[in-house]
mmCIF file of C-alpha atoms in Angstrom:
data_model
loop_
_atom_site.group_PDB
_atom_site.id
_atom_site.type_symbol
_atom_site.label_atom_id
_atom_site.label_comp_id
_atom_site.label_asym_id
_atom_site.label_seq_id
_atom_site.Cartn_x
_atom_site.Cartn_y
_atom_site.Cartn_z
ATOM 1 C CA MET A 1 -4.866 -21.919 16.725
ATOM 2 C CA ILE A 2 -6.761 -23.473 13.688
ATOM 3 C CA PRO A 3 -4.617 -24.757 10.833
ATOM 4 C CA ILE A 4 -4.418 -22.905 7.640
ATOM 5 C CA GLU A 5 -4.725 -26.054 5.006
ATOM 6 C CA HIS A 6 -7.749 -27.184 7.040
ATOM 7 C CA ILE A 7 -9.567 -23.615 6.415
ATOM 8 C CA LEU A 8 -8.443 -23.459 3.020
ATOM 9 C CA LEU A 9 -9.563 -27.248 2.052
ATOM 10 C CA LEU A 10 -13.048 -26.319 3.786
ATOM 11 C CA SER A 11 -13.374 -22.922 1.382
ATOM 12 C CA ALA A 12 -12.457 -25.409 -1.761
ATOM 13 C CA LEU A 13 -15.452 -27.865 -0.951
ATOM 14 C CA LEU A 14 -17.670 -24.933 -0.431
ATOM 15 C CA PHE A 15 -16.596 -23.764 -4.065
ATOM 16 C CA ILE A 16 -17.434 -27.237 -5.507
ATOM 17 C CA ILE A 17 -20.395 -27.693 -4.339
ATOM 18 C CA GLY A 18 -21.144 -24.597 -5.550
ATOM 19 C CA VAL A 19 -19.531 -25.092 -8.734
ATOM 20 C CA LEU A 20 -21.903 -28.791 -8.870
ATOM 21 C CA GLY A 21 -25.165 -26.664 -7.471
ATOM 22 C CA VAL A 22 -24.413 -24.857 -11.078
ATOM 23 C CA MET A 23 -23.615 -27.518 -13.085
ATOM 24 C CA LEU A 24 -26.581 -30.208 -12.040
ATOM 25 C CA ARG A 25 -29.381 -28.192 -11.268
ATOM 26 C CA ARG A 26 -31.944 -26.908 -13.441
ATOM 27 C CA ASN A 27 -33.811 -23.856 -11.218
ATOM 28 C CA VAL A 28 -32.373 -20.572 -11.718
ATOM 29 C CA ILE A 29 -32.629 -19.153 -8.376
ATOM 30 C CA VAL A 30 -30.867 -22.258 -7.127
ATOM 31 C CA ILE A 31 -28.158 -21.662 -9.211
ATOM 32 C CA PHE A 32 -28.222 -18.331 -8.617
ATOM 33 C CA MET A 33 -27.699 -19.385 -4.719
ATOM 34 C CA SER A 34 -24.855 -21.463 -5.658
ATOM 35 C CA ILE A 35 -22.772 -18.938 -7.081
ATOM 36 C CA GLU A 36 -22.846 -16.854 -3.834
ATOM 37 C CA LEU A 37 -22.007 -20.108 -2.250
ATOM 38 C CA MET A 38 -18.998 -19.820 -4.277
ATOM 39 C CA LEU A 39 -18.549 -16.291 -3.641
ATOM 40 C CA ASN A 40 -18.458 -17.100 0.181
ATOM 41 C CA ALA A 41 -16.270 -19.699 -0.089
ATOM 42 C CA VAL A 42 -13.707 -17.073 -1.787
ATOM 43 C CA ASN A 43 -14.380 -14.854 1.039
ATOM 44 C CA LEU A 44 -13.621 -17.478 3.332
ATOM 45 C CA SER A 45 -10.293 -18.004 2.243
ATOM 46 C CA PHE A 46 -9.852 -14.381 1.658
ATOM 47 C CA VAL A 47 -10.164 -13.986 5.735
ATOM 48 C CA THR A 48 -7.657 -17.078 6.136
ATOM 49 C CA PHE A 49 -5.047 -14.924 3.831
ATOM 50 C CA ALA A 50 -5.536 -11.885 5.540
ATOM 51 C CA LYS A 51 -5.216 -13.266 9.007
ATOM 52 C CA SER A 52 -2.245 -15.519 8.482
ATOM 53 C CA LEU A 53 -0.390 -12.453 6.815
ATOM 54 C CA ASP A 54 -1.125 -9.935 9.233
ATOM 55 C CA SER A 55 -3.187 -7.749 6.754
ATOM 56 C CA MET A 56 -6.053 -6.007 6.051
ATOM 57 C CA THR A 57 -6.254 -6.129 2.782
ATOM 58 C CA GLY A 58 -8.383 -8.652 2.534
ATOM 59 C CA VAL A 59 -10.992 -7.629 5.066
ATOM 60 C CA VAL A 60 -11.690 -4.532 2.752
ATOM 61 C CA PHE A 61 -11.411 -6.872 -0.802
ATOM 62 C CA ILE A 62 -14.095 -8.685 1.389
ATOM 63 C CA PHE A 63 -16.240 -5.837 1.736
ATOM 64 C CA PHE A 64 -16.248 -4.688 -1.873
ATOM 65 C CA ILE A 65 -17.025 -8.452 -2.610
ATOM 66 C CA ILE A 66 -20.028 -8.762 -0.481
ATOM 67 C CA VAL A 67 -21.447 -5.215 -2.130
ATOM 68 C CA VAL A 68 -20.973 -6.454 -5.778
ATOM 69 C CA ALA A 69 -22.859 -9.893 -4.423
ATOM 70 C CA ALA A 70 -25.455 -7.783 -3.740
ATOM 71 C CA ALA A 71 -25.738 -5.948 -7.113
ATOM 72 C CA GLU A 72 -25.593 -8.831 -8.645
ATOM 73 C CA ALA A 73 -28.206 -10.928 -6.871
ATOM 74 C CA VAL A 74 -30.480 -7.461 -7.420
ATOM 75 C CA VAL A 75 -29.997 -7.545 -10.621
ATOM 76 C CA GLY A 76 -29.920 -10.910 -11.512
ATOM 77 C CA LEU A 77 -33.126 -11.696 -9.810
ATOM 78 C CA SER A 78 -34.922 -8.909 -11.426
ATOM 79 C CA ILE A 79 -34.248 -10.219 -14.741
ATOM 80 C CA ILE A 80 -35.321 -13.749 -13.684
ATOM 81 C CA LEU A 81 -38.418 -11.931 -12.625
ATOM 82 C CA SER A 82 -38.818 -10.101 -16.033
ATOM 83 C CA ILE A 83 -37.710 -13.741 -18.245
ATOM 84 C CA PHE A 84 -40.584 -14.996 -15.671
ATOM 85 C CA ARG A 85 -42.987 -12.795 -17.052
ATOM 86 C CA THR A 86 -42.544 -14.115 -20.822
ATOM 87 C CA ARG A 87 -41.417 -17.924 -20.462
ATOM 88 C CA LYS A 88 -43.760 -18.708 -17.462
ATOM 89 C CA THR A 89 -41.229 -21.220 -15.930
ATOM 90 C CA LEU A 90 -38.058 -21.450 -13.666
ATOM 91 C CA ASN A 91 -36.126 -24.422 -15.971
ATOM 92 C CA ILE A 92 -33.269 -22.936 -16.965
ATOM 93 C CA ASP A 93 -33.153 -25.146 -20.073
ATOM 94 C CA LYS A 94 -36.413 -23.449 -21.479
ATOM 95 C CA PHE A 95 -34.445 -20.296 -21.718
ATOM 96 C CA ASN A 96 -33.643 -20.645 -25.189
ATOM 97 C CA LEU A 97 -34.365 -17.529 -26.830
ATOM 98 C CA LEU A 98 -31.008 -16.431 -27.530
ATOM 99 C CA LYS A 99 -30.091 -19.942 -28.968
ATOM 100 C CA TRP A 100 -29.989 -20.244 -32.677
ATOM 101 C CA MET B 1 -11.420 -23.813 19.524
ATOM 102 C CA LEU B 2 -10.363 -26.648 16.858
ATOM 103 C CA THR B 3 -13.495 -28.623 17.708
ATOM 104 C CA ILE B 4 -15.722 -25.972 17.319
ATOM 105 C CA PHE B 5 -14.063 -25.171 14.079
ATOM 106 C CA TYR B 6 -14.580 -28.329 13.000
ATOM 107 C CA ILE B 7 -18.233 -28.260 13.929
ATOM 108 C CA PHE B 8 -19.386 -25.127 12.443
ATOM 109 C CA ALA B 9 -17.589 -26.306 9.167
ATOM 110 C CA VAL B 10 -19.319 -29.930 9.180
ATOM 111 C CA LEU B 11 -22.719 -27.835 9.647
ATOM 112 C CA SER B 12 -21.709 -25.565 6.871
ATOM 113 C CA VAL B 13 -20.924 -28.571 4.411
ATOM 114 C CA PHE B 14 -23.894 -30.125 5.324
ATOM 115 C CA GLY B 15 -25.730 -26.718 4.483
ATOM 116 C CA ALA B 16 -24.029 -26.515 0.977
ATOM 117 C CA LEU B 17 -25.200 -29.793 0.505
ATOM 118 C CA GLY B 18 -28.619 -28.880 0.881
ATOM 119 C CA VAL B 19 -28.222 -26.295 -1.393
ATOM 120 C CA LEU B 20 -26.963 -28.845 -3.801
ATOM 121 C CA PHE B 21 -29.868 -31.766 -3.149
ATOM 122 C CA LEU B 22 -32.634 -30.791 -1.793
ATOM 123 C CA ARG B 23 -35.982 -30.110 -4.140
ATOM 124 C CA ASN B 24 -37.308 -27.580 -2.991
ATOM 125 C CA PRO B 25 -35.978 -24.090 -3.844
ATOM 126 C CA ILE B 26 -37.209 -22.424 -0.206
ATOM 127 C CA HIS B 27 -35.641 -25.428 1.758
ATOM 128 C CA CYS B 28 -32.531 -24.603 -0.170
ATOM 129 C CA ALA B 29 -32.683 -20.778 0.408
ATOM 130 C CA LEU B 30 -32.838 -21.969 4.167
ATOM 131 C CA SER B 31 -30.085 -24.199 4.411
ATOM 132 C CA LEU B 32 -27.903 -21.485 2.705
ATOM 133 C CA VAL B 33 -28.747 -19.573 5.047
ATOM 134 C CA GLY B 34 -27.429 -22.041 7.839
ATOM 135 C CA THR B 35 -24.501 -22.283 6.161
ATOM 136 C CA PHE B 36 -23.772 -18.278 6.171
ATOM 137 C CA PHE B 37 -24.371 -18.326 9.718
ATOM 138 C CA CYS B 38 -21.470 -21.118 9.946
ATOM 139 C CA LEU B 39 -19.494 -19.408 7.773
ATOM 140 C CA GLY B 40 -20.152 -16.499 10.207
ATOM 141 C CA ALA B 41 -19.127 -18.120 13.343
ATOM 142 C CA ILE B 42 -15.929 -19.310 11.707
ATOM 143 C CA TYR B 43 -14.702 -15.341 10.636
ATOM 144 C CA VAL B 44 -15.197 -14.639 14.283
ATOM 145 C CA MET B 45 -12.971 -17.528 15.180
ATOM 146 C CA LEU B 46 -10.331 -16.385 12.717
ATOM 147 C CA ASN B 47 -10.450 -12.386 14.272
ATOM 148 C CA ALA B 48 -12.693 -11.042 11.725
ATOM 149 C CA GLU B 49 -15.571 -9.641 13.399
ATOM 150 C CA PHE B 50 -16.830 -6.872 11.007
ATOM 151 C CA VAL B 51 -16.588 -9.673 8.218
ATOM 152 C CA ALA B 52 -19.187 -11.671 10.548
ATOM 153 C CA VAL B 53 -21.137 -9.108 10.900
ATOM 154 C CA ILE B 54 -21.758 -7.526 7.679
ATOM 155 C CA GLN B 55 -22.031 -11.743 6.938
ATOM 156 C CA VAL B 56 -24.942 -12.327 8.421
ATOM 157 C CA LEU B 57 -26.420 -8.661 8.298
ATOM 158 C CA VAL B 58 -26.326 -8.422 4.542
ATOM 159 C CA TYR B 59 -26.113 -12.225 3.315
ATOM 160 C CA ALA B 60 -27.956 -14.098 5.721
ATOM 161 C CA GLY B 61 -30.450 -10.812 6.253
ATOM 162 C CA ALA B 62 -30.712 -8.985 2.907
ATOM 163 C CA ILE B 63 -29.623 -11.161 -0.057
ATOM 164 C CA MET B 64 -31.485 -14.265 1.392
ATOM 165 C CA VAL B 65 -34.687 -12.322 2.303
ATOM 166 C CA LEU B 66 -34.607 -11.095 -1.523
ATOM 167 C CA PHE B 67 -34.283 -14.590 -2.631
ATOM 168 C CA LEU B 68 -37.112 -15.726 -0.635
ATOM 169 C CA PHE B 69 -39.003 -12.726 -1.816
ATOM 170 C CA VAL B 70 -38.615 -13.669 -5.493
ATOM 171 C CA LEU B 71 -39.201 -17.360 -4.515
ATOM 172 C CA MET B 72 -42.549 -16.552 -2.861
ATOM 173 C CA LEU B 73 -43.501 -14.380 -5.993
ATOM 174 C CA LEU B 74 -42.669 -16.622 -8.405
ATOM 175 C CA PRO B 75 -44.785 -19.945 -8.344
ATOM 176 C CA SER B 76 -42.669 -22.809 -9.705
ATOM 177 C CA LYS B 77 -44.935 -26.042 -10.306
ATOM 178 C CA ASP B 78 -43.235 -27.519 -13.286
ATOM 179 C CA SER B 79 -42.230 -30.614 -12.399
ATOM 180 C CA GLU B 80 -39.841 -30.800 -15.125
ATOM 181 C CA GLN B 81 -36.723 -29.496 -13.281
ATOM 182 C CA TYR B 82 -36.215 -32.436 -11.454
ATOM 183 C CA VAL B 83 -36.298 -35.018 -14.257
ATOM 184 C CA ASN B 84 -32.444 -36.221 -14.639
ATOM 185 C CA LYS B 85 -31.771 -36.258 -18.341
ATOM 186 C CA TRP B 86 -28.733 -36.728 -19.880
ATOM 187 C CA SER B 87 -27.177 -38.422 -17.091
ATOM 188 C CA VAL B 88 -23.526 -38.453 -19.161
ATOM 189 C CA GLY B 89 -23.739 -34.968 -18.610
ATOM 190 C CA LYS B 90 -24.032 -35.271 -14.590
ATOM 191 C CA ILE B 91 -20.988 -37.902 -14.502
ATOM 192 C CA LEU B 92 -18.932 -34.821 -16.725
ATOM 193 C CA ALA B 93 -19.892 -32.241 -14.506
ATOM 194 C CA GLY B 94 -19.176 -34.749 -11.562
ATOM 195 C CA LEU B 95 -15.392 -35.561 -12.758
ATOM 196 C CA LEU B 96 -14.629 -32.275 -14.002
ATOM 197 C CA SER B 97 -15.523 -30.729 -10.451
ATOM 198 C CA LEU B 98 -13.437 -33.432 -9.104
ATOM 199 C CA GLY B 99 -10.559 -32.515 -11.194
ATOM 200 C CA ILE B 100 -11.042 -28.599 -9.777
ATOM 201 C CA PHE B 101 -11.087 -30.037 -6.349
ATOM 202 C CA ILE B 102 -8.025 -31.822 -6.689
ATOM 203 C CA GLN B 103 -6.061 -29.107 -8.177
ATOM 204 C CA ILE B 104 -7.340 -26.418 -5.682
ATOM 205 C CA ALA B 105 -7.052 -28.698 -2.817
ATOM 206 C CA SER B 106 -3.522 -29.800 -3.547
ATOM 207 C CA LEU B 107 -2.059 -26.172 -4.573
ATOM 208 C CA PHE B 108 -3.565 -25.153 -0.683
ATOM 209 C CA THR B 109 -1.941 -28.336 1.257
ATOM 210 C CA ALA B 110 1.408 -28.276 -0.802
ATOM 211 C CA ASN B 111 3.946 -27.913 1.985
ATOM 212 C CA GLU B 112 5.431 -24.937 0.539
ATOM 213 C CA LEU B 113 2.723 -22.618 0.532
ATOM 214 C CA GLN B 114 3.823 -19.282 -1.520
ATOM 215 C CA LEU B 115 2.725 -16.714 0.935
ATOM 216 C CA GLY B 116 4.419 -13.453 0.577
ATOM 217 C CA SER B 117 5.623 -11.108 3.472
ATOM 218 C CA LYS B 118 3.957 -10.258 6.350
ATOM 219 C CA GLY B 119 1.765 -7.528 6.336
ATOM 220 C CA GLU B 120 1.964 -4.612 8.830
ATOM 221 C CA TYR B 121 -1.168 -5.442 10.836
ATOM 222 C CA PRO B 122 -0.726 -8.243 13.340
ATOM 223 C CA LEU B 123 -3.294 -9.404 15.854
ATOM 224 C CA GLU B 124 -2.036 -7.356 18.665
ATOM 225 C CA VAL B 125 -2.496 -4.101 16.258
ATOM 226 C CA VAL B 126 -5.539 -4.764 15.226
ATOM 227 C CA GLU B 127 -6.483 -5.433 19.010
ATOM 228 C CA GLU B 128 -5.439 -2.073 20.099
ATOM 229 C CA VAL B 129 -6.662 -0.342 17.345
ATOM 230 C CA GLY B 130 -9.687 -2.214 16.712
ATOM 231 C CA SER B 131 -10.365 -3.855 13.311
ATOM 232 C CA ILE B 132 -13.119 -1.786 12.313
ATOM 233 C CA THR B 133 -11.137 1.073 12.755
ATOM 234 C CA LEU B 134 -8.232 0.133 10.779
ATOM 235 C CA ILE B 135 -10.462 -1.281 7.961
ATOM 236 C CA GLY B 136 -12.374 2.420 7.809
ATOM 237 C CA ARG B 137 -8.959 4.176 7.499
ATOM 238 C CA LEU B 138 -7.814 1.836 4.828
ATOM 239 C CA LEU B 139 -11.289 2.482 2.920
ATOM 240 C CA PHE B 140 -11.019 6.239 3.053
ATOM 241 C CA THR B 141 -7.308 6.641 2.425
ATOM 242 C CA ASP B 142 -5.908 3.411 0.362
ATOM 243 C CA TYR B 143 -8.958 2.288 -1.507
ATOM 244 C CA ILE B 144 -11.190 5.695 -2.142
ATOM 245 C CA LEU B 145 -10.790 5.089 -5.741
ATOM 246 C CA SER B 146 -12.950 1.790 -5.242
ATOM 247 C CA PHE B 147 -15.015 3.018 -2.401
ATOM 248 C CA GLU B 148 -16.531 5.813 -4.804
ATOM 249 C CA ILE B 149 -16.831 3.389 -7.320
ATOM 250 C CA ILE B 150 -18.546 0.819 -5.679
ATOM 251 C CA ALA B 151 -20.893 3.301 -4.415
ATOM 252 C CA ILE B 152 -22.062 4.365 -8.180
ATOM 253 C CA LEU B 153 -22.423 0.342 -8.794
ATOM 254 C CA LEU B 154 -24.983 0.485 -6.153
ATOM 255 C CA LEU B 155 -26.485 3.146 -7.548
ATOM 256 C CA VAL B 156 -26.625 1.518 -11.366
ATOM 257 C CA ALA B 157 -27.888 -1.539 -9.493
ATOM 258 C CA VAL B 158 -30.427 -0.116 -7.995
ATOM 259 C CA ILE B 159 -32.032 2.290 -11.069
ATOM 260 C CA GLY B 160 -31.125 -1.523 -12.956
ATOM 261 C CA ALA B 161 -33.188 -3.317 -11.162
ATOM 262 C CA VAL B 162 -36.636 -1.063 -11.195
ATOM 263 C CA VAL B 163 -36.395 -0.532 -15.001
ATOM 264 C CA ILE B 164 -35.438 -4.284 -15.721
ATOM 265 C CA ALA B 165 -38.223 -5.437 -13.065
ATOM 266 C CA LYS B 166 -40.966 -2.943 -13.992
ATOM 267 C CA ARG B 167 -43.921 -4.372 -15.985
ATOM 268 C CA ARG B 168 -44.132 -2.837 -19.498
ATOM 269 C CA PHE B 169 -47.411 -1.261 -20.889
ATOM 270 C CA GLN B 170 -47.628 -1.335 -24.457
#
């Protein structure tokens, strides 16, 4: 039997690596990948709790999370595409049109 | 069982670190696919076969292929994204995420982890009925409203992606 704390620690570690990726990387698409990584870490803790609590609700919620992640990836990537057409760069520091 | 879990855990952490440190975004995407496969293996060990299958099909199969397509559509030649500007900010980011990690980890490893009461689907019931049957039953009874809303969300996402990404002609 895998101890529940170890899986939760793995999930926390993956989440933190995702947070660091969002804060440190400057490429928009890599930042997007880090967000997917964080969503996966949360999914892992959902599965862990669903198993340790003998519940099925966590698995149903993961279904919803994955659908929302897919929708988010589609819309976000198309926004990145259309920003790239005007700014010709993927560096997030250059996306400063809304800054004053 | 435990050693297999540790092997996959270490592999998935290495894949995640690859996303953090690799220079080429395409290498980042491929190492993220490796992480997703390792997480799928861990889901199988946790008796969540349905989640493992949609993890590999939807995440590793569909979403990452979308990322790779966009990466190949957009040539990113500018090297400025690697320049270390303002390293104080990086140190602050490291300290902040270390703080978050210690917070989450101390919450998760606390001895009296506050778990609620047990649900009504222990492993024997799940193996007898089948996990996909149970998930389908829950989706179409208790969570039917969320299911319908998520369908509309997907439709809106598809239409929105087409509208946002299409070229505008003056």
